[in-house]
Protein backbone atom coordinates (compact mmCIF):
# COMPACT_ATOMS: atom_id res chain seq x y z
CA MET A 1 -10.02 11.36 3.77
CA LYS A 2 -6.65 9.97 4.89
CA TYR A 3 -4.17 7.66 3.50
CA PHE A 4 -3.42 3.97 4.73
CA VAL A 5 -0.86 1.44 3.70
CA ILE A 6 -0.73 -2.31 3.63
CA THR A 7 2.53 -3.89 3.63
CA ASP A 8 4.79 -6.69 4.40
CA SER A 9 7.63 -4.61 5.28
CA ILE A 10 8.22 -3.01 8.84
CA ASP A 11 10.40 -0.47 7.25
CA THR A 12 7.86 0.60 4.77
CA GLN A 13 5.32 0.88 7.24
CA VAL A 14 7.76 3.00 9.54
CA GLY A 15 8.94 5.11 6.67
CA LEU A 16 5.37 6.17 5.64
CA ARG A 17 4.53 6.51 9.09
CA LEU A 18 6.95 9.45 9.35
CA ALA A 19 5.15 10.70 6.57
CA GLY A 20 1.85 10.77 8.58
CA ILE A 21 0.30 7.77 6.70
CA GLU A 22 -0.97 4.98 9.02
CA GLY A 23 -1.09 1.22 8.18
CA VAL A 24 -0.33 -2.24 8.83
CA VAL A 25 2.07 -4.85 8.29
CA VAL A 26 0.62 -8.35 7.26
CA ARG A 27 2.34 -11.51 5.98
CA GLU A 28 -0.16 -14.26 5.51
CA GLU A 29 -2.85 -14.35 2.79
CA GLY A 30 -5.67 -14.41 5.08
CA GLU A 31 -4.13 -11.29 6.96
CA ILE A 32 -4.01 -9.40 3.60
CA ARG A 33 -7.63 -10.35 2.57
CA ALA A 34 -8.68 -9.06 5.92
CA ALA A 35 -6.59 -5.72 5.99
CA VAL A 36 -7.66 -5.06 2.27
CA GLN A 37 -11.80 -5.68 3.10
CA LYS A 38 -11.26 -3.72 6.30
CA ALA A 39 -9.49 -0.66 4.51
CA ALA A 40 -11.99 -0.80 1.61
CA ALA A 41 -15.01 -0.74 3.98
CA ASP A 42 -13.70 2.38 5.95
CA PRO A 43 -15.31 5.38 4.66
CA GLU A 44 -12.45 7.68 6.00
CA ILE A 45 -9.81 5.92 3.92
CA GLY A 46 -9.43 7.70 0.44
CA VAL A 47 -6.31 6.34 -0.88
CA LEU A 48 -5.24 2.69 -0.12
CA LEU A 49 -1.33 1.79 -0.71
CA VAL A 50 -0.59 -1.62 -1.06
CA THR A 51 2.97 -3.08 -2.02
CA GLU A 52 3.31 -4.71 -5.28
CA ARG A 53 3.97 -8.28 -3.79
CA LEU A 54 0.99 -8.33 -1.67
CA ALA A 55 -1.33 -6.92 -4.36
CA ARG A 56 0.10 -9.82 -6.65
CA GLN A 57 -1.03 -12.18 -3.80
CA CYS A 58 -4.48 -11.05 -3.56
CA ALA A 59 -5.21 -9.68 -7.04
CA ASP A 60 -8.53 -11.08 -7.29
CA LEU A 61 -9.48 -8.97 -4.44
CA ILE A 62 -7.60 -5.93 -5.45
CA ALA A 63 -8.55 -5.72 -9.13
CA PRO A 64 -12.38 -5.04 -8.69
CA LEU A 65 -11.42 -2.36 -6.13
CA LYS A 66 -9.28 -0.59 -8.50
CA LEU A 67 -11.78 -1.01 -11.50
CA THR A 68 -15.35 -0.17 -9.83
CA ALA A 69 -14.75 1.45 -6.33
CA HIS A 70 -14.95 5.16 -6.06
CA THR A 71 -13.16 5.01 -2.69
CA PRO A 72 -10.73 3.90 -1.79
CA LEU A 73 -8.12 4.69 -4.69
CA VAL A 74 -5.93 1.67 -4.46
CA VAL A 75 -2.37 2.20 -5.42
CA GLU A 76 0.37 -0.42 -5.68
CA ILE A 77 3.81 0.87 -4.32
CA PRO A 78 7.03 -0.89 -5.03
CA ASP A 79 8.89 -2.25 -2.31
CA ARG A 80 12.62 -3.61 -1.41
CA HIS A 81 11.17 -6.78 -3.40
CA SER A 82 10.23 -5.03 -6.33
CA ALA A 83 12.42 -6.07 -9.37
CA GLY A 84 14.50 -3.77 -11.94
CA ARG A 85 13.91 -0.60 -9.99
CA SER A 86 16.71 1.86 -8.96
CA SER A 87 17.92 2.16 -5.27
CA ASP A 88 15.88 5.61 -4.76
CA SER A 89 12.57 4.38 -6.65
CA ILE A 90 10.15 3.97 -3.60
CA THR A 91 11.10 7.33 -2.30
CA ARG A 92 11.00 9.00 -5.76
CA TYR A 93 7.79 7.08 -6.51
CA ILE A 94 6.03 8.37 -3.12
CA ARG A 95 7.24 11.90 -3.87
CA GLU A 96 5.60 11.66 -7.33
CA ALA A 97 2.42 10.10 -6.23
CA ILE A 98 1.27 11.76 -3.07
CA GLY A 99 3.72 14.73 -2.63
CA VAL A 100 5.77 13.65 0.26
CA LYS A 101 9.05 14.19 0.38
CA LEU A 102 11.06 11.67 2.66
């Protein structure tokens, strides 16, 4: 089982890659949908990390995965565009969620 991240931020992708988590950077809705569908179909991906902003853009695709799919487990992670979070919230969230200290 492996982790995979779908993000619109190169910084997020690079930071998670340093922790050993592969991923893709997408910006257009079509790219987002294609990346989610491809990751959901990959039997090796056990946890799919999606930034909150992208998850909102394709909520109709993500919601059924969260509710009905056994794998991958879909986790929305905050990014720099998330409102109302402290400056270290991304680092703290990753540490709490997956046990990786950055």
